[in-house]
CSV table of N, CA, C and O in Angstrom, one decimal:
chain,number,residue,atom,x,y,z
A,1499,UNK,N,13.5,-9.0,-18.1
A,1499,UNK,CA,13.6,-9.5,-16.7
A,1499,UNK,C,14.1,-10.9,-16.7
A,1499,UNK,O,13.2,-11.7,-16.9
A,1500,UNK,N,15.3,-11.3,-16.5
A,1500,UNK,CA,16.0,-12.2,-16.4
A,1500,UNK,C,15.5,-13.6,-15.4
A,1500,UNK,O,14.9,-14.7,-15.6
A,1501,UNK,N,16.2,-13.0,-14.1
A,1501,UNK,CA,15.4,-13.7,-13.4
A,1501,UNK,C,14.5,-13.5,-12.3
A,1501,UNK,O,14.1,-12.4,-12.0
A,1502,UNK,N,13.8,-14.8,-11.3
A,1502,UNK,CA,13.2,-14.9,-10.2
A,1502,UNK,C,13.8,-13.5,-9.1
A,1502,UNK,O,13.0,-12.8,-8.5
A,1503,UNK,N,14.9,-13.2,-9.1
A,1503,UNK,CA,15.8,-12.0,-8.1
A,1503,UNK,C,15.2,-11.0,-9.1
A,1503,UNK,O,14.3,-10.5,-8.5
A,1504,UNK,N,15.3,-10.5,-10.3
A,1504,UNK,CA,14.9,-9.2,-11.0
A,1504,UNK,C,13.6,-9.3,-10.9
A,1504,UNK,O,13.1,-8.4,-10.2
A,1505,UNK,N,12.6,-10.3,-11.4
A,1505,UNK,CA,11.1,-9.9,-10.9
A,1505,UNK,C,10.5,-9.6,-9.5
A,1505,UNK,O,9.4,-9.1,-9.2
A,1506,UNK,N,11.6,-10.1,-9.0
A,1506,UNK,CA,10.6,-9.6,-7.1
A,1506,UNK,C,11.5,-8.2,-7.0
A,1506,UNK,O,10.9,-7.4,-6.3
A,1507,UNK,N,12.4,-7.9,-7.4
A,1507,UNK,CA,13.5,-6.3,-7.4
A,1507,UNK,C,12.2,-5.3,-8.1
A,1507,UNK,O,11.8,-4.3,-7.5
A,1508,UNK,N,11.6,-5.5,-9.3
A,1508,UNK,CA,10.6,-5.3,-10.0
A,1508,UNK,C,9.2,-4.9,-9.1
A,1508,UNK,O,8.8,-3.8,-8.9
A,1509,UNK,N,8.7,-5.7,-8.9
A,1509,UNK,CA,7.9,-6.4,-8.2
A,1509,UNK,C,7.6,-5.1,-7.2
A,1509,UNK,O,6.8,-4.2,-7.5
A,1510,UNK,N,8.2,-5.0,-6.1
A,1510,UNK,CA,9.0,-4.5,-4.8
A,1510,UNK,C,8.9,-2.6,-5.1
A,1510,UNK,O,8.4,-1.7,-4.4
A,1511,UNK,N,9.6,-2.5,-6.6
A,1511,UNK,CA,9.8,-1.2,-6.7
A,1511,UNK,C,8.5,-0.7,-7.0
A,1511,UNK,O,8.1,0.4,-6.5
A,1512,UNK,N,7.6,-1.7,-8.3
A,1512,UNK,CA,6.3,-0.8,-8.4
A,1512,UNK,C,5.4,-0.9,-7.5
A,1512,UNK,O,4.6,0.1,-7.4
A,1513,UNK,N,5.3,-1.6,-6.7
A,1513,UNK,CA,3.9,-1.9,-5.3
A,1513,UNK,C,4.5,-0.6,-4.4
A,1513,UNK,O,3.7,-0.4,-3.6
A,1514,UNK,N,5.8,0.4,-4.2
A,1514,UNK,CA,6.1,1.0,-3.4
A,1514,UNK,C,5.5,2.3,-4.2
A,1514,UNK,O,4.8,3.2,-3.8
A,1515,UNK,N,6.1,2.2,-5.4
A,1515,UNK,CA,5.9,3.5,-6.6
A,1515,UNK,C,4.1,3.8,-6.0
A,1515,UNK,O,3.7,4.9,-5.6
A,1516,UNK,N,3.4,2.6,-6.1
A,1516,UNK,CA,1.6,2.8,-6.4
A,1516,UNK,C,1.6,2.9,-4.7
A,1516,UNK,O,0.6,3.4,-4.2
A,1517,UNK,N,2.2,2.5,-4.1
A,1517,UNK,CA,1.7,2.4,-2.4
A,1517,UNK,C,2.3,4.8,-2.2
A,1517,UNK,O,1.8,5.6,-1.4
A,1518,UNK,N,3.2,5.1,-3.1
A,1518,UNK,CA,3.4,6.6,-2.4
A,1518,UNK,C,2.6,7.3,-3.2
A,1518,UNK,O,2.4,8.5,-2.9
A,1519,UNK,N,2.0,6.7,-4.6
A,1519,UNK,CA,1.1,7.7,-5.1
A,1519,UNK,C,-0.2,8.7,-4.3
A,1519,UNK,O,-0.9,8.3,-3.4
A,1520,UNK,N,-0.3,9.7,-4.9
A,1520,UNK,CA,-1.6,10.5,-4.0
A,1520,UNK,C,-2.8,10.0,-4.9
A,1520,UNK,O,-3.9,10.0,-4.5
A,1521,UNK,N,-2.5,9.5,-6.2
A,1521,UNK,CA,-3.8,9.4,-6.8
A,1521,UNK,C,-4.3,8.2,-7.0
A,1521,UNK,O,-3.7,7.1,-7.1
A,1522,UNK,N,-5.9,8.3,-6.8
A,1522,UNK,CA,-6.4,7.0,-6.6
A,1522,UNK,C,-6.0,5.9,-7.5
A,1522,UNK,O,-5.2,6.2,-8.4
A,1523,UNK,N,-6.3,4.7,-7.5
A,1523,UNK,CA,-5.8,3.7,-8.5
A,1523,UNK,C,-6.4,3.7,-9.9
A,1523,UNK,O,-5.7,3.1,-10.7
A,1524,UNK,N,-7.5,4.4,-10.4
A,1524,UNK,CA,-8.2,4.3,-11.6
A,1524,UNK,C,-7.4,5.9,-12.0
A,1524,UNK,O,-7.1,6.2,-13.1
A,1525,UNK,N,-7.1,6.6,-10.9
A,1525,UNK,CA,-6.6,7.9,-11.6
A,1525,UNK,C,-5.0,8.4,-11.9
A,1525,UNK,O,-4.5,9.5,-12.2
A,1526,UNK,N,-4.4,7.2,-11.6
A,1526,UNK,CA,-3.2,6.9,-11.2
A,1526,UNK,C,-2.6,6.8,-12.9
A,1526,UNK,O,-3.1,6.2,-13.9
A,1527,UNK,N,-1.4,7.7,-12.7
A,1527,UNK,CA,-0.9,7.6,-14.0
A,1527,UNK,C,0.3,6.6,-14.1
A,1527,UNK,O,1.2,6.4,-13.2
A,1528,UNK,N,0.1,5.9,-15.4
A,1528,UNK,CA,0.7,4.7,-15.8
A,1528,UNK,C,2.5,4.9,-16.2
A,1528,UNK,O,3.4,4.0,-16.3
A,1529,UNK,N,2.6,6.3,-16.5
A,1529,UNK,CA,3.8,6.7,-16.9
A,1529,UNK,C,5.2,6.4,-16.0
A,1529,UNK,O,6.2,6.7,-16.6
A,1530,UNK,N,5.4,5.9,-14.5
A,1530,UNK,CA,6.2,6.0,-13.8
A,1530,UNK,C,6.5,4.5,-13.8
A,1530,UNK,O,7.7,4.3,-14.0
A,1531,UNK,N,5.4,3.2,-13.7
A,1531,UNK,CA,5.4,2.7,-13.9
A,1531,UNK,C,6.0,1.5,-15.5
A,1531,UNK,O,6.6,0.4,-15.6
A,1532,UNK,N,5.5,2.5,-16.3
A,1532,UNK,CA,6.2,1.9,-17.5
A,1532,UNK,C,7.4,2.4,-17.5
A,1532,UNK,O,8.3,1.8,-18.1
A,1533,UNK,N,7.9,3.6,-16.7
A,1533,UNK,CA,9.5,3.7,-17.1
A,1533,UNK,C,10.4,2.7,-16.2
A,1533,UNK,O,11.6,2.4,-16.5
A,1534,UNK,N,9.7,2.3,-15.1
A,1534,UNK,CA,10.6,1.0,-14.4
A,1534,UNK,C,10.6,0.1,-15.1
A,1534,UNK,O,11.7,-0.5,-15.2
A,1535,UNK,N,9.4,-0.3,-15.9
A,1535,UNK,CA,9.6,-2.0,-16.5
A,1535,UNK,C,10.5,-1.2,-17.7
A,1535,UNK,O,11.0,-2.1,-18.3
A,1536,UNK,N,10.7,-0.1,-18.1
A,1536,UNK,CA,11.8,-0.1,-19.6
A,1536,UNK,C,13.1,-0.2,-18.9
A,1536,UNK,O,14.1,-0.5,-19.6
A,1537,UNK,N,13.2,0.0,-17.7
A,1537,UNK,CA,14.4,0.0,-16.9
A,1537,UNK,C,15.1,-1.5,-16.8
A,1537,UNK,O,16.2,-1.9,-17.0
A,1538,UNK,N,13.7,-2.1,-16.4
A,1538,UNK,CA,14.3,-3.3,-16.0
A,1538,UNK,C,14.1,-4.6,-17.5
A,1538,UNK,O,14.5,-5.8,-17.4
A,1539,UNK,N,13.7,-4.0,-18.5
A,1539,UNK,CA,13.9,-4.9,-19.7
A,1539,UNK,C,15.1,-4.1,-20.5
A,1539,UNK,O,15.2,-4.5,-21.7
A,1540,UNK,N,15.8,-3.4,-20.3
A,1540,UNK,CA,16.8,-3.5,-21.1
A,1540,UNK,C,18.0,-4.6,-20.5
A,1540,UNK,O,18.3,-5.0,-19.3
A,1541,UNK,N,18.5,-4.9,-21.7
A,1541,UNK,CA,20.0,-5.8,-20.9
A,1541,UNK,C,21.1,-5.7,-20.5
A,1541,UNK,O,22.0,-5.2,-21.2
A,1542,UNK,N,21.1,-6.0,-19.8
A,1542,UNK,CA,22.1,-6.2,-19.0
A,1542,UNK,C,23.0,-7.2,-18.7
A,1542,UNK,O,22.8,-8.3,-18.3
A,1543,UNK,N,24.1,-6.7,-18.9
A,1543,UNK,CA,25.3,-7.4,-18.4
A,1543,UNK,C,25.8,-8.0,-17.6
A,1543,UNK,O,26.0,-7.3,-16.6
A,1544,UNK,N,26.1,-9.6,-17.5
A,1544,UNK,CA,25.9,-10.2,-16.2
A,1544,UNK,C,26.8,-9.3,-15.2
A,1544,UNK,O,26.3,-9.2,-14.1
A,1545,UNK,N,28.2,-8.6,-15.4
A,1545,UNK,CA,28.7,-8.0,-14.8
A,1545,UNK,C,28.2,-6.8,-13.9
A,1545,UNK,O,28.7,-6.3,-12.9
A,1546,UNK,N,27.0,-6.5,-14.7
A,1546,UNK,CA,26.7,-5.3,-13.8
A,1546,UNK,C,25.1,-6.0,-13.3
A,1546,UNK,O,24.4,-5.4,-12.5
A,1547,UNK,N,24.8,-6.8,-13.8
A,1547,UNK,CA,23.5,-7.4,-13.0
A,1547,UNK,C,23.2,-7.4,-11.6
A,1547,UNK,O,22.1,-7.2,-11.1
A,1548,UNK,N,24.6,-7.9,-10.7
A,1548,UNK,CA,24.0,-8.0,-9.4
A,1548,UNK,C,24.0,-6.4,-8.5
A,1548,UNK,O,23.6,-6.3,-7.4
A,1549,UNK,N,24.7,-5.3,-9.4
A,1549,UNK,CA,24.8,-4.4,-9.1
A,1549,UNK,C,23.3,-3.8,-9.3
A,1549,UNK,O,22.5,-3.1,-8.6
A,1550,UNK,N,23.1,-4.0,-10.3
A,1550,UNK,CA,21.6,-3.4,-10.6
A,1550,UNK,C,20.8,-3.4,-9.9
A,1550,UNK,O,20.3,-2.4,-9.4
A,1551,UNK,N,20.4,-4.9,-9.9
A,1551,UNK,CA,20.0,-5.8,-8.8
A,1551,UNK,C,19.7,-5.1,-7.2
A,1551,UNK,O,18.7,-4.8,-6.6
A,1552,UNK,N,21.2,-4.9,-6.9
A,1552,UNK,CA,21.7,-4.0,-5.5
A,1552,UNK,C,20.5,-2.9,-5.0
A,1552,UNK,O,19.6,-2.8,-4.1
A,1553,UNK,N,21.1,-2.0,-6.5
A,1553,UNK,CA,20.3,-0.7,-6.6
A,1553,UNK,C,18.8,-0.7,-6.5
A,1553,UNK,O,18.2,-0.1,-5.7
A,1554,UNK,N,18.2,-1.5,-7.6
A,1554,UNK,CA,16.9,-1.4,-7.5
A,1554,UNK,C,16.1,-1.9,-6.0
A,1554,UNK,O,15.0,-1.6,-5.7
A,1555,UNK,N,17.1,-2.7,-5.2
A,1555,UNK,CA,16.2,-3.4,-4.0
A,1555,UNK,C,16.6,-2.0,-3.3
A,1555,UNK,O,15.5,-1.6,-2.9
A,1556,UNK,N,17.5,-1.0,-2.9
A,1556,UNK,CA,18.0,-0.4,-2.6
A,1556,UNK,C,16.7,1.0,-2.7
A,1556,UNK,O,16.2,1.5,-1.7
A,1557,UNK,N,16.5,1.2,-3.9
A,1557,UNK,CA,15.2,2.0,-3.9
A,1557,UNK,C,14.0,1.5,-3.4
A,1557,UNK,O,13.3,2.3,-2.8
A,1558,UNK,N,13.8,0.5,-3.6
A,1558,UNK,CA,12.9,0.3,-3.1
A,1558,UNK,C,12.6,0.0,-1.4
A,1558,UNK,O,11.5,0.2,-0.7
A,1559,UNK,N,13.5,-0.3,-1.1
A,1559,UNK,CA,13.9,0.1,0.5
A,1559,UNK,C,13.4,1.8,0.7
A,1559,UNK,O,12.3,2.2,1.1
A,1560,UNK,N,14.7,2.6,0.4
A,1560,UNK,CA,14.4,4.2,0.7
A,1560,UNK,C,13.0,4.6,0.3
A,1560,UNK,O,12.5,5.4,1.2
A,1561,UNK,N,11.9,4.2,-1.0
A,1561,UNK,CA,10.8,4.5,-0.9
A,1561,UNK,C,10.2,4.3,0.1
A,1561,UNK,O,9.6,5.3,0.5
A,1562,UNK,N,10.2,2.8,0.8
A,1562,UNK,CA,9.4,2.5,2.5
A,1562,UNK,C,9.6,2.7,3.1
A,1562,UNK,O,8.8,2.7,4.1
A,1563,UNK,N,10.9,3.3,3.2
A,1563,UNK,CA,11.4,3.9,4.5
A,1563,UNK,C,10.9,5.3,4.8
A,1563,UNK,O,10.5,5.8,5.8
A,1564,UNK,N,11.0,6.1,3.2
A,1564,UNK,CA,10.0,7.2,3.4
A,1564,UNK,C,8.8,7.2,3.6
A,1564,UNK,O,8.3,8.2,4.2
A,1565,UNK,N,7.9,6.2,3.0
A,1565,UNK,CA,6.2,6.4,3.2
A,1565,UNK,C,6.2,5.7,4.7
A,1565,UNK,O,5.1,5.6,5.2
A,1566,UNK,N,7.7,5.0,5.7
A,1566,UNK,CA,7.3,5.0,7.4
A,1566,UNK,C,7.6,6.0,7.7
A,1566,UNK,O,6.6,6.5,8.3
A,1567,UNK,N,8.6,6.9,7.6
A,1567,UNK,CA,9.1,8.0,8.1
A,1567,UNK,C,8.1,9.4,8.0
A,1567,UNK,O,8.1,10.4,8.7
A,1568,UNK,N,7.2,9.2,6.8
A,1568,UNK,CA,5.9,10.1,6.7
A,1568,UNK,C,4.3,9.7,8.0
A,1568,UNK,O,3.5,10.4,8.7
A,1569,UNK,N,4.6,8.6,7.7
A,1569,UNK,CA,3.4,7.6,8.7
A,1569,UNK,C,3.9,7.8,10.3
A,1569,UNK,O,3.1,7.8,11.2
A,1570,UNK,N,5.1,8.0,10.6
A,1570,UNK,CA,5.5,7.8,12.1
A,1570,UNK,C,5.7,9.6,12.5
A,1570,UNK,O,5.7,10.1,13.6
A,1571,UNK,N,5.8,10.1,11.4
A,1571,UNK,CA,5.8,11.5,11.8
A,1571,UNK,C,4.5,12.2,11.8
A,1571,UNK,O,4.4,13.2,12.6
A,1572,UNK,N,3.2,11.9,11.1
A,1572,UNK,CA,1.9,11.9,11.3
A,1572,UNK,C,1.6,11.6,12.5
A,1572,UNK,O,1.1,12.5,13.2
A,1573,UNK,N,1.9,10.4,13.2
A,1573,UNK,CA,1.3,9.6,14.2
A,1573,UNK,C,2.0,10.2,15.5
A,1573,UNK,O,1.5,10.3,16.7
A,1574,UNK,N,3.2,10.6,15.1
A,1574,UNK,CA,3.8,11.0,16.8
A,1574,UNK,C,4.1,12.5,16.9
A,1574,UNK,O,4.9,12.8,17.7
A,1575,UNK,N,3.6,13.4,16.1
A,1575,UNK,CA,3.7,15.0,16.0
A,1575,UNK,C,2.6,15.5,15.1
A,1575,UNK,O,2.7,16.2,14.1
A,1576,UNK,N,1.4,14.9,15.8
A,1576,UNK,CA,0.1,15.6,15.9
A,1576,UNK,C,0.4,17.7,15.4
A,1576,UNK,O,-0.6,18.3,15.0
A,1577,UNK,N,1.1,18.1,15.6
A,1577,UNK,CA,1.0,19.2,15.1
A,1577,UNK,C,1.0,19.7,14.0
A,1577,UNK,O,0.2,20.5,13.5
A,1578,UNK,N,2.1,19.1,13.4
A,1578,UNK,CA,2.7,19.0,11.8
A,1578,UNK,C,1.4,19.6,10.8
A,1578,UNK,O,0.2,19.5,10.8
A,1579,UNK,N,2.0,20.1,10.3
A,1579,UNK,CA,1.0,20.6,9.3
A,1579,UNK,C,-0.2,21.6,9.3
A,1579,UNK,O,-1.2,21.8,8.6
A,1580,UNK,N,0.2,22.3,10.6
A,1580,UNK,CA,-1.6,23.7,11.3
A,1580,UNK,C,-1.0,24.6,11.3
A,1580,UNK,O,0.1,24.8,11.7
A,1581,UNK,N,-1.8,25.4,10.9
A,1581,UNK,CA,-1.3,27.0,11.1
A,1581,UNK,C,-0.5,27.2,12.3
A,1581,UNK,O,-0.4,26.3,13.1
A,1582,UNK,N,0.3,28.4,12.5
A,1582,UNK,CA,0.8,28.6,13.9
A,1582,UNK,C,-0.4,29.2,14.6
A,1582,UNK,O,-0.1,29.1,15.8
A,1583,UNK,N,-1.4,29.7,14.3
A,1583,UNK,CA,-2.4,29.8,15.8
A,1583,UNK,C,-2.9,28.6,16.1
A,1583,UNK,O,-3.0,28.1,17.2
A,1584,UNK,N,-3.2,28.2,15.2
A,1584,UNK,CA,-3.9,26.6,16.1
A,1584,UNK,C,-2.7,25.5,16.7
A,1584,UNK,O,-2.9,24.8,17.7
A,1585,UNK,N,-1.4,25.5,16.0
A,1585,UNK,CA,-0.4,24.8,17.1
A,1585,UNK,C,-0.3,25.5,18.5
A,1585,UNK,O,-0.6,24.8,19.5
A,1586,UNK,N,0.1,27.2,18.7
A,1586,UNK,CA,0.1,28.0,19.8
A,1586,UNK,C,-1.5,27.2,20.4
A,1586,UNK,O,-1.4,26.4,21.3
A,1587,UNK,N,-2.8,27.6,20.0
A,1587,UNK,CA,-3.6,26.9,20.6
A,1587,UNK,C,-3.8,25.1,21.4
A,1587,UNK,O,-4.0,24.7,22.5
A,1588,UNK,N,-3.6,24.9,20.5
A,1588,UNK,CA,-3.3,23.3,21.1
A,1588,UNK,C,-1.9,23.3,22.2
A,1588,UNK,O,-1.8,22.5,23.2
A,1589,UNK,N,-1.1,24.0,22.0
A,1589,UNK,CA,0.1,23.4,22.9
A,1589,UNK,C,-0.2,24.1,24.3
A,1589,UNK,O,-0.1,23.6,25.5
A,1590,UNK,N,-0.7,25.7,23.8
A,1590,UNK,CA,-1.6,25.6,25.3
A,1590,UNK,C,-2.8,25.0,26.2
A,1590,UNK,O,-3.2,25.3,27.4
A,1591,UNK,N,-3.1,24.1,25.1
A,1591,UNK,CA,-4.1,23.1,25.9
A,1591,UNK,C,-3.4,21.8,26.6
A,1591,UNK,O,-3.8,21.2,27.6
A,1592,UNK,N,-2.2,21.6,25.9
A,1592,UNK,CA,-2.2,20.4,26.1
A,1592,UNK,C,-1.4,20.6,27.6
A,1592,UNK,O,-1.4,19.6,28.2
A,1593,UNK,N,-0.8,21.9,28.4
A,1593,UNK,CA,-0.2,22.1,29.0
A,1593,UNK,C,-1.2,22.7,30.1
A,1593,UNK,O,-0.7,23.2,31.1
A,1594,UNK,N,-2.5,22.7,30.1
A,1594,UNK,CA,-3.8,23.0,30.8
A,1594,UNK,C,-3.9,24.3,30.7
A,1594,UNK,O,-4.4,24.7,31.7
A,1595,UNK,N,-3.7,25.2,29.9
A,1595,UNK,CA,-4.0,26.6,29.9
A,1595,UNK,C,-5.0,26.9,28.6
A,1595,UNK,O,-4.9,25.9,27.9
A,1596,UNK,N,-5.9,27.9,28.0
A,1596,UNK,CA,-6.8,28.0,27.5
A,1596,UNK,C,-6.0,29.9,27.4
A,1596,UNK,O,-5.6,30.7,28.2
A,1597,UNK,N,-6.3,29.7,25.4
A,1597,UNK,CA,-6.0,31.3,25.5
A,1597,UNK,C,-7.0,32.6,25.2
A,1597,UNK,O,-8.1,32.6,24.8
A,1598,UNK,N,-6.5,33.2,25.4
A,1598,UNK,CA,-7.6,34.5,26.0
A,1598,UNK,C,-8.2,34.5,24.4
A,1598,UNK,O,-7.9,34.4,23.2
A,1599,UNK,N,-9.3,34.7,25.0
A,1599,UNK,CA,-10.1,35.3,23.4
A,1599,UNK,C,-9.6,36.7,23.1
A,1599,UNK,O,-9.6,37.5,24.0
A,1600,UNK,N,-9.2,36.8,22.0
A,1600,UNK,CA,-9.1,38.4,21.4
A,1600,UNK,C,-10.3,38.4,20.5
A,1600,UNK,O,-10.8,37.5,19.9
A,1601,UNK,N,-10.7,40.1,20.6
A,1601,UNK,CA,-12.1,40.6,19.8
A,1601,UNK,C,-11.7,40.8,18.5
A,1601,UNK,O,-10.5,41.1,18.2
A,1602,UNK,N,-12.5,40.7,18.0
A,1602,UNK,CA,-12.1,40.6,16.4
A,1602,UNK,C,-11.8,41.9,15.7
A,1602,UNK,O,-11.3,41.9,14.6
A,1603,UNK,N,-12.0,43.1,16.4
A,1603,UNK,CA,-11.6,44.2,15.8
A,1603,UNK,C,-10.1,44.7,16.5
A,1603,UNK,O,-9.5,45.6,15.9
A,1604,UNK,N,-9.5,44.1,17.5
A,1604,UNK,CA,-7.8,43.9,17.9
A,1604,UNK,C,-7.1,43.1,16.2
A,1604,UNK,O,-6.0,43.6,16.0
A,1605,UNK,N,-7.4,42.6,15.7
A,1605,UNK,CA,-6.7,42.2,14.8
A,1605,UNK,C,-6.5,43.0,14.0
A,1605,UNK,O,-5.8,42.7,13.0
């Protein structure tokens, strides 16, 4: 890691890597993490450094952009993710109707 610009490129990429993990921090595997720092210690050529550079801020961007674009689609489409009877249920609520009970031997 060359310089002050490659350690926060660094920096940036793993806090996004451990911010989209599902597993807790003690259970969190180390393996994704060490392949960025082998990424970012091999050398490099000043020629292709600020490209590198580019790229790695670059990822690290699209990672945040996906864990907002997961966070804003939670928050503003409450349905996401429910069976289709319980969406059909809720959307007839949300529209003031309530649906008919069926008896359990119709199914």
């Amino acid at each position: 890691m060359a310089t002050a610009q490659h350690r926060s490129a660094y920096r940036a990429l793993v806090r996004e890597v451990n911010r989209a993990s599902i597993y807790s921090r003690p259970a969190r595997p180390k393996t994704v993490s060490a392949h960025i720092r082998s990424i970012f210690e091999d050398p490099q050529s000043s020629k292709d450094s600020a490209r590198f550079l580019h790229d790695m801020r670059n990822a690290a961007t699209f990672m945040r952009s996906q864990r907002m674009h997961k966070t804003l689609l939670e928050r503003y489409n409450p349905l996401l993710g429910i069976s289709t009877e319980e969406r059909v249920k809720k959307t007839a609520h949300r529209v003031g109707l309530d649906m008919p009970v069926t008896p359990k031997d119709e199914e």
